CSV table of C-alpha atoms and ligand atoms in Angstrom, one decimal:
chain,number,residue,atom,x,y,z
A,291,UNK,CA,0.0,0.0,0.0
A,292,UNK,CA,1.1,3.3,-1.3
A,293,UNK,CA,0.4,6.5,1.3
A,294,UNK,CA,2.7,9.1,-0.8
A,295,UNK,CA,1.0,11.5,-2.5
A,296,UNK,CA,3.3,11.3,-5.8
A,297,UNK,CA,3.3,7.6,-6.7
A,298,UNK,CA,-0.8,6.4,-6.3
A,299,UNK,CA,-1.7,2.7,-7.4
A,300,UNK,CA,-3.9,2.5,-10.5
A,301,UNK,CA,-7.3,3.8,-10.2
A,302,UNK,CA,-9.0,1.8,-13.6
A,303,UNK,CA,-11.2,-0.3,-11.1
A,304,UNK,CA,-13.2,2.8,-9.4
A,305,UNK,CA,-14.4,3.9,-12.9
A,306,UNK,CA,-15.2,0.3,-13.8
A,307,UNK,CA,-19.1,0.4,-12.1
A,308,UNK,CA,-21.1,2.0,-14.3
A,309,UNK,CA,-24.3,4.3,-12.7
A,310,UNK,CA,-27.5,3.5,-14.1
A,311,UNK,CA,-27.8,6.5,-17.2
A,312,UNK,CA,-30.6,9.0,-15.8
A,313,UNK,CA,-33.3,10.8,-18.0
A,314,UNK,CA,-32.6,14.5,-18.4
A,315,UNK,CA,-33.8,16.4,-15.9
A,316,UNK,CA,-33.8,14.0,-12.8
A,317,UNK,CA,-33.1,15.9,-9.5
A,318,UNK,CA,-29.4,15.3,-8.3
A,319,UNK,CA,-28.5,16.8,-4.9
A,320,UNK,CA,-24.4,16.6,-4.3
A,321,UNK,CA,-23.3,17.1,-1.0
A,322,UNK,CA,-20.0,19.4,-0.9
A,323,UNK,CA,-19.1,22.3,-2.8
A,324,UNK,CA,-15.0,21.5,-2.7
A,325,UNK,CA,-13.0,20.8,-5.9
A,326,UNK,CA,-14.9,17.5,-6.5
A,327,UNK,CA,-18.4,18.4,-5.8
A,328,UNK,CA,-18.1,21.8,-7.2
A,329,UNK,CA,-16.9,20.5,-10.7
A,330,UNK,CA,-19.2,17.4,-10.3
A,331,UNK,CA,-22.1,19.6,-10.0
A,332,UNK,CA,-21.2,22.0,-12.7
A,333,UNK,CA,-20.7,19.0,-15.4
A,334,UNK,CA,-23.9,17.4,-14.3
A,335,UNK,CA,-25.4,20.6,-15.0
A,336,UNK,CA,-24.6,20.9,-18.3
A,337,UNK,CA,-25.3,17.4,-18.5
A,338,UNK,CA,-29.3,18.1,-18.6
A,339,UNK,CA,-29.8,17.3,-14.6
A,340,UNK,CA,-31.5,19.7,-12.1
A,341,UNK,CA,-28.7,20.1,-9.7
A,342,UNK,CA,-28.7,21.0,-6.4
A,343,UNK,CA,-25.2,21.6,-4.3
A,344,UNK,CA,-25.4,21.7,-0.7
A,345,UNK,CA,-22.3,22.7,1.0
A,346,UNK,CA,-22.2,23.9,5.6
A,347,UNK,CA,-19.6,26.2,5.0
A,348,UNK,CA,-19.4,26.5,1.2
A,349,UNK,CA,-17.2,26.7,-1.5
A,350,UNK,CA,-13.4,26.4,-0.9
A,351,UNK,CA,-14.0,27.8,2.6
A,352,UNK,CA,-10.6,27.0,5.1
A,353,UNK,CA,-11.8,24.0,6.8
A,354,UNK,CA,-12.1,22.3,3.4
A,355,UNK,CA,-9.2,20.5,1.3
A,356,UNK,CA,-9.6,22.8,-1.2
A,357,UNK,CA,-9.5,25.7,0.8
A,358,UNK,CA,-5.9,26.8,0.4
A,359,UNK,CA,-5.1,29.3,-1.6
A,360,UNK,CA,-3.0,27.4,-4.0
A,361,UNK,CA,-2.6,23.9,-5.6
A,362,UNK,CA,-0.1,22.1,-7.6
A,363,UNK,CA,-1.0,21.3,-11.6
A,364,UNK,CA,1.5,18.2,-12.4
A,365,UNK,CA,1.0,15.7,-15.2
A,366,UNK,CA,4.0,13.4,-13.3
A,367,UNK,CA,2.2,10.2,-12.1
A,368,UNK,CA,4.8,7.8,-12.2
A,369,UNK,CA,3.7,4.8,-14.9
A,370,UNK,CA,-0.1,5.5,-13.8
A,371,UNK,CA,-1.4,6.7,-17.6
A,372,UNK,CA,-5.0,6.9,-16.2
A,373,UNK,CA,-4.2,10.1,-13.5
A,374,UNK,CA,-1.5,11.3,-16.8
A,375,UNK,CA,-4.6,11.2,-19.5
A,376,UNK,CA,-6.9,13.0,-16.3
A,377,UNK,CA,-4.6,15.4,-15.8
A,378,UNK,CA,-3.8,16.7,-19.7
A,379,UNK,CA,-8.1,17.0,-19.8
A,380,UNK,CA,-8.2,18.6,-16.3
A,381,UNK,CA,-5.5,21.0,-17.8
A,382,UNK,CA,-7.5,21.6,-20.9
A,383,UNK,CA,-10.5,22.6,-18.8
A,384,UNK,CA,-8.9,24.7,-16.2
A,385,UNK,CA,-7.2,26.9,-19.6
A,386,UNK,CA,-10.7,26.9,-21.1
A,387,UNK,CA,-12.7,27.9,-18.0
A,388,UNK,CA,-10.1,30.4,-17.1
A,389,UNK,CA,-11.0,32.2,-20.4
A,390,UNK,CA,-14.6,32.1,-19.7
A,391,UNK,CA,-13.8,33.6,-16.2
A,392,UNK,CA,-11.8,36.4,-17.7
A,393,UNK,CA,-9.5,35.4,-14.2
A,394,UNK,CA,-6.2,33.7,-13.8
A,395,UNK,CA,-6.2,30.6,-12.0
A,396,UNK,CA,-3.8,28.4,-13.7
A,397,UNK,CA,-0.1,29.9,-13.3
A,398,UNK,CA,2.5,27.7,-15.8
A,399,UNK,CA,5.3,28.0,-13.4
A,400,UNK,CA,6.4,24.6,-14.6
A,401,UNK,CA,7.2,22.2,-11.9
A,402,UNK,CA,10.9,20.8,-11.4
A,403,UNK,CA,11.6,17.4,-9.9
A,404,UNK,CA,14.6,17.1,-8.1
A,405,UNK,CA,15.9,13.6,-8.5
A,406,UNK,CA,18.4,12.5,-5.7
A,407,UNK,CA,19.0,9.1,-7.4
A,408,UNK,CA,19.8,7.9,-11.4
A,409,UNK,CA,16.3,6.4,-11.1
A,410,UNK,CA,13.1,8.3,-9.8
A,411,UNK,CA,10.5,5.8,-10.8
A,412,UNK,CA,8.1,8.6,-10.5
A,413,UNK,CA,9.1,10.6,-12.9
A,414,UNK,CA,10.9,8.0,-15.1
A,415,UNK,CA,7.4,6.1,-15.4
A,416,UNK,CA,5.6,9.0,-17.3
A,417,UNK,CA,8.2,10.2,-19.6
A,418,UNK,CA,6.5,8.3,-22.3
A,419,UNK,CA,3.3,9.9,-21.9
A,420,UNK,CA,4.5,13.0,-21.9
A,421,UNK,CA,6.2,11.8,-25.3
A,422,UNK,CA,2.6,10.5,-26.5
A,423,UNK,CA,1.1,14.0,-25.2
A,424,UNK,CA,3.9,16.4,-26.7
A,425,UNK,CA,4.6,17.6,-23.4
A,426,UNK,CA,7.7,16.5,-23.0
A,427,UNK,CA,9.7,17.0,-19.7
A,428,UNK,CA,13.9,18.8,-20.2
A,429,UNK,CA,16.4,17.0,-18.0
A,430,UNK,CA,18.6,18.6,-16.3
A,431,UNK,CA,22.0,18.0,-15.2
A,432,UNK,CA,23.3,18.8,-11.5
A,433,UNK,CA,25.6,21.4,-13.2
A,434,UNK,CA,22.9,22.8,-15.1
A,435,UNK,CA,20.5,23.4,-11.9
A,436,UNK,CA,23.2,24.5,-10.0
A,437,UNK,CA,24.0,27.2,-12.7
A,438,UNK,CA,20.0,27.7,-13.9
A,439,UNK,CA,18.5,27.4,-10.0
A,440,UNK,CA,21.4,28.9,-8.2
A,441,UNK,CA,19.0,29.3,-4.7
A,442,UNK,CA,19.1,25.7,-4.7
A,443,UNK,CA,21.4,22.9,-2.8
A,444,UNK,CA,22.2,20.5,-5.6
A,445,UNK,CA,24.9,18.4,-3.3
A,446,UNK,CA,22.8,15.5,-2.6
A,447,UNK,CA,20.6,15.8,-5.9
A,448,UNK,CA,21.6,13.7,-8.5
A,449,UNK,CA,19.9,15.5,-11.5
A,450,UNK,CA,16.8,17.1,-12.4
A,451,UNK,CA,13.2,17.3,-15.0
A,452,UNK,CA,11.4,20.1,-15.6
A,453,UNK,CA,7.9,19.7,-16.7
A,454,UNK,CA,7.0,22.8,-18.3
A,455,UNK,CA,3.6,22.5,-18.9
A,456,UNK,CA,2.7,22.4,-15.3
A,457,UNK,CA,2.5,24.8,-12.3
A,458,UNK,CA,-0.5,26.1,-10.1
A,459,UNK,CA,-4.0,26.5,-9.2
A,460,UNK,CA,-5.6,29.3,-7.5
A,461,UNK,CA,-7.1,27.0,-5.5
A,462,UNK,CA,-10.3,28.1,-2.9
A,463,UNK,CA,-10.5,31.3,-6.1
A,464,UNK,CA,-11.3,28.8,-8.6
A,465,UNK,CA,-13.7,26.8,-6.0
A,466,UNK,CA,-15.4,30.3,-5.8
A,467,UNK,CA,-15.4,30.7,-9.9
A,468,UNK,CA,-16.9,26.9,-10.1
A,469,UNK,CA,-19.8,28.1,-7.5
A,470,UNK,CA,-20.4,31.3,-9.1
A,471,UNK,CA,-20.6,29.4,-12.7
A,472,UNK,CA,-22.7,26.6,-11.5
A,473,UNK,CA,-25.4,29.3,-10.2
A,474,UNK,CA,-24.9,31.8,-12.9
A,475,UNK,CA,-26.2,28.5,-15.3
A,476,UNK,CA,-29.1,27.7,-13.4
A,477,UNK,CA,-27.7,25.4,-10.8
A,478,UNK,CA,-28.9,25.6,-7.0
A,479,UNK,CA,-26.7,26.3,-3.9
A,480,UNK,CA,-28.0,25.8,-0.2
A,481,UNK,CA,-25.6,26.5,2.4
A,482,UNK,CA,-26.5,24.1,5.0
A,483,UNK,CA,-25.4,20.9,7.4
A,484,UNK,CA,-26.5,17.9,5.8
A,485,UNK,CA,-27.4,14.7,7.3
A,486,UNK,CA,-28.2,11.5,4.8
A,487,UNK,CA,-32.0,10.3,6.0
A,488,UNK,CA,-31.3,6.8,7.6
A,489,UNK,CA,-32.9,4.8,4.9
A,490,UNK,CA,-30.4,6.9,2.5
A,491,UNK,CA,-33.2,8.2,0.2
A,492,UNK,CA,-33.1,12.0,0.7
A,493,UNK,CA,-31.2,14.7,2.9
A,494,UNK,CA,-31.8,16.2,6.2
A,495,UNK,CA,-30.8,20.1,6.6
A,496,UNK,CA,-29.9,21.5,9.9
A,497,UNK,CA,-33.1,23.3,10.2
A,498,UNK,CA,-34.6,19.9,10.2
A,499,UNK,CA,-36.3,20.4,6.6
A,500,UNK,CA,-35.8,17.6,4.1
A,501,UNK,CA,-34.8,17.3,0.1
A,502,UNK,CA,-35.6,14.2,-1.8
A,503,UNK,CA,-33.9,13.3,-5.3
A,504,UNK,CA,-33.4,11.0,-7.7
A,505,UNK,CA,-29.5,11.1,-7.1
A,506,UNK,CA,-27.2,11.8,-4.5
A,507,UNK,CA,-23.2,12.1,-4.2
A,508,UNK,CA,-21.6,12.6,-1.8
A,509,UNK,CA,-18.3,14.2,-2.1
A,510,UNK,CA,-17.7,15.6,1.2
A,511,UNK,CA,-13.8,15.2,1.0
A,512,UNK,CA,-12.2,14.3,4.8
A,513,UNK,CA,-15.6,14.1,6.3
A,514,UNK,CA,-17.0,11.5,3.8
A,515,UNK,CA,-15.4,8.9,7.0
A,516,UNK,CA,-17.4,10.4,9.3
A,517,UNK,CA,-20.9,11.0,7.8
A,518,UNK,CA,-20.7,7.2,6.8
A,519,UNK,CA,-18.4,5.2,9.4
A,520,UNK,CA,-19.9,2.2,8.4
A,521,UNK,CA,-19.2,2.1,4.6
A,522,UNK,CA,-16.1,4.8,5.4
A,523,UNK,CA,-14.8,5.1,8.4
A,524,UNK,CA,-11.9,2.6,7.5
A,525,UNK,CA,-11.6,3.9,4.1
A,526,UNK,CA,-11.6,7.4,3.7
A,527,UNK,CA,-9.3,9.0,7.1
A,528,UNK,CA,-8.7,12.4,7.5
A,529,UNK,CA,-5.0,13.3,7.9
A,530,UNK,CA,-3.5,16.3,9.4
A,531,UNK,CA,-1.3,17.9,7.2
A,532,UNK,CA,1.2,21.7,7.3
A,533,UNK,CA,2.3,23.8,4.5
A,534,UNK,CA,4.2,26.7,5.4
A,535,UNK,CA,4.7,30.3,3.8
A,536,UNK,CA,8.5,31.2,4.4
A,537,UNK,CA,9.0,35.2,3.5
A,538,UNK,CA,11.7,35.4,1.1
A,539,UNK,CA,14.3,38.1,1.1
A,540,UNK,CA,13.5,41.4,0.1
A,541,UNK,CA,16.3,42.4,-2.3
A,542,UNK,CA,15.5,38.8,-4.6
A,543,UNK,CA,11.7,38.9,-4.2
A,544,UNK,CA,11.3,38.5,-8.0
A,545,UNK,CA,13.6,35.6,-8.5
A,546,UNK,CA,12.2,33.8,-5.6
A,547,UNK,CA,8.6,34.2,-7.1
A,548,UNK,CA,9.5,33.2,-10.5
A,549,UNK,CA,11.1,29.8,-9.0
A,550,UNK,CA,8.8,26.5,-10.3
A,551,UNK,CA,6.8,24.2,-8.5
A,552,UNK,CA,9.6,22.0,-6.6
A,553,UNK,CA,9.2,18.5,-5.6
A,554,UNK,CA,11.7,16.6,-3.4
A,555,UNK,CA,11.3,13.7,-5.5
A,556,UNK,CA,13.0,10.8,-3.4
A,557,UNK,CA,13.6,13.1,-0.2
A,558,UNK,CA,12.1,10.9,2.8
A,559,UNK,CA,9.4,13.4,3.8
A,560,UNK,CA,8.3,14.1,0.4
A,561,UNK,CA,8.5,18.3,0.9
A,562,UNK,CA,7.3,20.3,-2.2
A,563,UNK,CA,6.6,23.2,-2.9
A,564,UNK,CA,5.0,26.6,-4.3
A,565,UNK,CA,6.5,30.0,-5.0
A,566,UNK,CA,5.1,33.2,-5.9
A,567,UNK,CA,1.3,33.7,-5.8
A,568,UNK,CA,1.7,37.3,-5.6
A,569,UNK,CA,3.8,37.3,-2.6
A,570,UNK,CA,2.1,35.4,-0.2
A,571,UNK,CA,5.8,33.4,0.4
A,572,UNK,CA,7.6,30.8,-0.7
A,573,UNK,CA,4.9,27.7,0.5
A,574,UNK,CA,6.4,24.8,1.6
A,575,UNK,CA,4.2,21.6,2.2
A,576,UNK,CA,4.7,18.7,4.3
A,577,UNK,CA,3.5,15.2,2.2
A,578,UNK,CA,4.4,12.7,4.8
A,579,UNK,CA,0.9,11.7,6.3
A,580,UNK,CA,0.3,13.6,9.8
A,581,UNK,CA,-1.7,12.4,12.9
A,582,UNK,CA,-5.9,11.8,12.1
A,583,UNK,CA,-7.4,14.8,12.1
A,584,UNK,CA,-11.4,16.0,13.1
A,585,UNK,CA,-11.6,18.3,10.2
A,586,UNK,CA,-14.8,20.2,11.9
A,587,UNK,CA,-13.4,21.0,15.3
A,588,UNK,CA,-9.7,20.3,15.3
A,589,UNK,CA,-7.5,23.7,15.4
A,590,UNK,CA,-5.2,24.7,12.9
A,591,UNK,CA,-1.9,25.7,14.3
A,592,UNK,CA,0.9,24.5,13.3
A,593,UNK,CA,2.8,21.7,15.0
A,594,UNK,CA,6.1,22.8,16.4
A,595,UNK,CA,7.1,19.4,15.4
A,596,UNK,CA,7.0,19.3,11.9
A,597,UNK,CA,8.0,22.9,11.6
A,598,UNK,CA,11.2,22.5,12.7
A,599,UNK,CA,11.3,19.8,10.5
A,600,UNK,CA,10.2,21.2,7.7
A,601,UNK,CA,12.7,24.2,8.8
A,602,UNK,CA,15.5,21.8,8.6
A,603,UNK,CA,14.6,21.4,5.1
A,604,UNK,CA,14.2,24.1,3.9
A,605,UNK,CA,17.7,25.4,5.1
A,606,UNK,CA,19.5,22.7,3.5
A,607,UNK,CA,17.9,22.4,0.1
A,608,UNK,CA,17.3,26.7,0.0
A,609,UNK,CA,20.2,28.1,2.2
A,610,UNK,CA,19.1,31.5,1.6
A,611,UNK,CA,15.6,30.9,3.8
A,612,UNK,CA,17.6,29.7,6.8
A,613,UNK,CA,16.8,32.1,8.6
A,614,UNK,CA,13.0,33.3,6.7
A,615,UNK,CA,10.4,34.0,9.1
A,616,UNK,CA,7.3,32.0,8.8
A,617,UNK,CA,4.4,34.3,7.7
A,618,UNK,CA,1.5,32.4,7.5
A,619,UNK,CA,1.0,28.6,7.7
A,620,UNK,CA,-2.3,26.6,7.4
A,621,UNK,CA,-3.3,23.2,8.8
A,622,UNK,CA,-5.3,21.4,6.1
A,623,UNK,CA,-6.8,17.5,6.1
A,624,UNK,CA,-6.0,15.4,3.2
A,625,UNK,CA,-8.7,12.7,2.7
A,626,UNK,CA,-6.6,9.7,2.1
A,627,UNK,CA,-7.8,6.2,0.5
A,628,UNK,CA,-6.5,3.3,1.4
A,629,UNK,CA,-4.3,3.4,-1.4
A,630,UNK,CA,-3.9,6.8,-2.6
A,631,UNK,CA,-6.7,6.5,-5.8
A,632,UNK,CA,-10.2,8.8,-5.9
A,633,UNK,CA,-13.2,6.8,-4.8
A,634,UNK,CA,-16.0,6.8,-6.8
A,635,UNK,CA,-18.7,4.2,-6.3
A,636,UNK,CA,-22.1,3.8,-5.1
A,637,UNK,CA,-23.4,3.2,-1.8
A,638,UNK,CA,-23.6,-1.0,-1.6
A,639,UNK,CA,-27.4,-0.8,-0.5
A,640,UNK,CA,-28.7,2.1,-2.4
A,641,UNK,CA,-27.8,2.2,-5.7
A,642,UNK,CA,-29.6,6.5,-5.9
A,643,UNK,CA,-26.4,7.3,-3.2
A,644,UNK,CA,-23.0,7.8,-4.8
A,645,UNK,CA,-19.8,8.6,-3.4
A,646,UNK,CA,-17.3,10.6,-4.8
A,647,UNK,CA,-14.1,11.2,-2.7
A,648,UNK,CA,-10.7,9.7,-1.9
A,649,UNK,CA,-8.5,12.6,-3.2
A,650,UNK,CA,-5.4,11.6,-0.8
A,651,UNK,CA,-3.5,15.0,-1.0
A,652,UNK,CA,-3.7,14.9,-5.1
A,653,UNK,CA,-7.0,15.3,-6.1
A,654,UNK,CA,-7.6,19.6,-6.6
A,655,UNK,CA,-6.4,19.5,-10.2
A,656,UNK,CA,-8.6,16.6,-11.6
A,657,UNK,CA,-11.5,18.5,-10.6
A,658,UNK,CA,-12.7,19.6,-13.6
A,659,UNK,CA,-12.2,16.3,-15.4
A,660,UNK,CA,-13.0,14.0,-13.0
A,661,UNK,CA,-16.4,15.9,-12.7
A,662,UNK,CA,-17.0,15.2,-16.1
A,663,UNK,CA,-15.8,11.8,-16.1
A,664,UNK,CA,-18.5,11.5,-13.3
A,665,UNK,CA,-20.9,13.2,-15.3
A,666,UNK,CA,-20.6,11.2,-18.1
A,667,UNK,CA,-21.2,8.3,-15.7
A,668,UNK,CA,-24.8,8.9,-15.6
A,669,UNK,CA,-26.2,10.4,-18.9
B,1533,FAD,C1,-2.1,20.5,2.5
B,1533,FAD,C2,-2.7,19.9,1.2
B,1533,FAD,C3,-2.0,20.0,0.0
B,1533,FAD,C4,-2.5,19.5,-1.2
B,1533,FAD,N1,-1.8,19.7,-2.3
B,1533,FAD,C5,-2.4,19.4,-3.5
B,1533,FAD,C6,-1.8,19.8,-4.7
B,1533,FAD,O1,-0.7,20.4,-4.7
B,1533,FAD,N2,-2.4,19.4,-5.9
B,1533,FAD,C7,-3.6,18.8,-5.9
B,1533,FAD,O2,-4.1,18.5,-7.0
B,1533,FAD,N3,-4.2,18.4,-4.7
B,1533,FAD,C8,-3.6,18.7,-3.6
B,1533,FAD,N4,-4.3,18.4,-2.4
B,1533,FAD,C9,-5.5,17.6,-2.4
B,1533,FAD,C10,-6.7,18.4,-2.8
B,1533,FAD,O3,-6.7,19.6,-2.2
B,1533,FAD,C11,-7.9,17.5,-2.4
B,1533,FAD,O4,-7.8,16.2,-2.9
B,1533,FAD,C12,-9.2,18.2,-3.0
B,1533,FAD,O5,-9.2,19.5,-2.6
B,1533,FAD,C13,-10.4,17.4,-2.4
B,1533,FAD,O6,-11.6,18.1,-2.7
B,1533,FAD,P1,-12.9,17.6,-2.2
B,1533,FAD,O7,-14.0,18.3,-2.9
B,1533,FAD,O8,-13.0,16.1,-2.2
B,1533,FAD,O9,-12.9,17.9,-0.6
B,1533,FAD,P2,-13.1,19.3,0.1
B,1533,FAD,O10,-12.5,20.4,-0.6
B,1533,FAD,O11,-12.8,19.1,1.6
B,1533,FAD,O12,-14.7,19.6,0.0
B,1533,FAD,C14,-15.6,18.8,0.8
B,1533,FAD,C15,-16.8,19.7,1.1
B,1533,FAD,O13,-17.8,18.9,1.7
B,1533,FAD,C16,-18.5,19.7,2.6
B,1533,FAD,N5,-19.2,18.9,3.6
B,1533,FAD,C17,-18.7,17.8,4.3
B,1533,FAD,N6,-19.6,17.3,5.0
B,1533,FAD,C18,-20.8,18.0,4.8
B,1533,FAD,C19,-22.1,17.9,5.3
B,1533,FAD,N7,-22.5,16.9,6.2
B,1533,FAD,N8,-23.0,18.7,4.8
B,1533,FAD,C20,-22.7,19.7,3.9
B,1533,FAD,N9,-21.5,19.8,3.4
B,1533,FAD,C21,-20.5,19.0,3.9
B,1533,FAD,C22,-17.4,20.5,3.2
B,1533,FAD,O14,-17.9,21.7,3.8
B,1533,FAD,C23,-16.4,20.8,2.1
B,1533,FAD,O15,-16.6,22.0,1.5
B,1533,FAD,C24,-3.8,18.9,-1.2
B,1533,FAD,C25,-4.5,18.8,0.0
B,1533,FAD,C26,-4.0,19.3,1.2
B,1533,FAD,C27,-4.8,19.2,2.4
């Protein structure tokens, strides 16, 4: 079993059940208005469904896993084609609805993967997809990212790839964007606590009132566990995880914001990270899986723990930031499958009750095209 975030197991068998095809029209009501729900809704939208999106706090609000304000964009999947293919439609979409929105929210950074070893299966393993896609990745030499990335410690890197077609999302902006589209089209938003009705046929709001449909999905990220402990609890757990904004030094600002995406490819905590974003610091997260997390009531500071830990870090691979002070940090829940793949399947008593989850710290980019992979599920 697989926990890291940048080498997921295959995910063919979640798509492999088939939803029953609904007339145009039916009522669908999807719980949670985060990067899956929100995109899920919209494509079911425009699918011909009256769509109804219930969310308690709503769209990319903090508590939420898409409530940061960025996201990494990365094709790299390691030999996994099926999250590759997801992630050159999911690109597609986020260019085309960025046009519609008139906003930026995709920022082509490009990512850079810095290899310790000859090998980084990770990277390696989609090379020829990137081939097959014409997005091909440019390896770099240790001399050449010593001279090209000069803020970087190359002593214990081995070499580097830069894929150029990637970067970042705006990421609880674009959740905002999604909402406003989906409304602006004719879909419906409630903002409101939902409880699934016992027999699973129809919602329960917090002011006791009740909805009935024809569909439901569920795709209430890290809570998914806890709404359905039964069917979830053991699959979907919510994880506490850090990223960090370091302030960079005054007289380089510019250089530090134009650095890529990073990933520590082979580095044992599995630190990446996300410059720029119009000076909101160089963000540095933490991959390695943290403690379970209550993602309703549990605080957000950071743990002096994995600070210092990530502090370590960050002084040895970017010696410059040794001594950065920390200027804002956020405590987010990943909402980790068993084995790292999305979740999408029904509920195995009620065929009307879907779940759509699972996104195990990787999940914000596919939003858009795993909504309409969803979408497609049921026309
Ligand atoms: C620190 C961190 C870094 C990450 N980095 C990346 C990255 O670089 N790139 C990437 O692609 N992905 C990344 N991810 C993963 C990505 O953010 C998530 O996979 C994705 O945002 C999950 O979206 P979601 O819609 O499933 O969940 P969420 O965004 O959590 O949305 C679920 C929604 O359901 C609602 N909800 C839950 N229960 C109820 C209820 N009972 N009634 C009503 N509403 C309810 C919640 O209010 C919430 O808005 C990262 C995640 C974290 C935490």
């Amino acid at each position: 079993m697989s926990t890291n975030t940048f080498s997921p197991a295959s995910i063919e068998s979640a798509f492999k059940r088939k939803g029953h095809s609904l007339p145009k029209g039916s009522n669908v009501i999807i719980v949670g208005a985060g990067a899956f729900g929100g995109w899920t809704a919209l494509h079911m939208l425009r699918a011909g469904f009256h769509v109804t999106l219930v969310d308690a706090w709503g769209a990319g609000h903090s508590r939420s896993s898409s409530g940061d304000e960025t996201r990494v964009i990365r094709s790299t999947y390691g030999a996994n084609e099926f999250y590759f293919d997801l992630n050159v439609r999911a690109l597609q979409l986020w260019k085309e609805h960025e046009e519609q929105w008139g906003r930026q929210v995709f920022h082509n950074s490009g990512v850079l993967w810095l290899c310790h070893q000859e090998q980084t299966p990770v990277v390696d393993g989609s090379i020829p997809f990137a081939k097959k896609h014409k997005m091909e990745y440019e390896y770099l030499s240790k001399a050449t990212l010593q001279s090209r990335y000069r803020n970087v410690n190359t002593t214990d890197i081995h070499h580097a790839w830069l894929d150029p077609f990637g970067g970042y999302l705006k990421a609880r902006e674009s959740c905002q964007l999604v909402l406003e589209t989906f409304i602006r089209e004719g879909g419906s938003f409630v903002q409101a606590m939902v409880k699934p009705d016992a027999s699973g046929s129809g919602i329960v709001l917090a002011d006791g009132s009740r909805k009935e449909a024809t569909l439901y999905i569920y795709a209430c990220g890290s809570w998914l566990g806890r709404l359905f402990p039964d069917i979830l609890g053991n699959i979907i757990t919510a994880s506490r995880q850090e990223v960090y904004y370091f302030g960079v030094p005054g007289n380089e600002s510019e250089a530090w914001d134009k650095f890529p995406v990073w990933v520590d490819a082979d580095g044992k905590d599995y630190y990446y990270g996300i410059p720029g974003n119009t000076g909101r610091g160089f963000k540095i997260g933490v991959d390695i899986r943290g403690n379970e997390f209550d993602p309703t009531n549990d605080n957000r500071l950071p743990d002096a723990k994995v600070l210092e830990r990530a502090r370590k870090f960050i002084s040895h691979r970017f010696p410059a930031l040794t001594n950065a002070p920390l200027i804002e940090s956020r405590v987010c829940p990943y909402e980790n499958s068993p084995d790292g793949n999305f979740i999408f399947q029904p509920h195995p008593h009620n065929n009307s009750v879907w779940f759509l989850g699972g996104g195990s710290g990787h999940g914000f980019k596919h939003g858009p095209a795993l909504g309409e992979l969803v979408a497609s599920t049921f026309r």
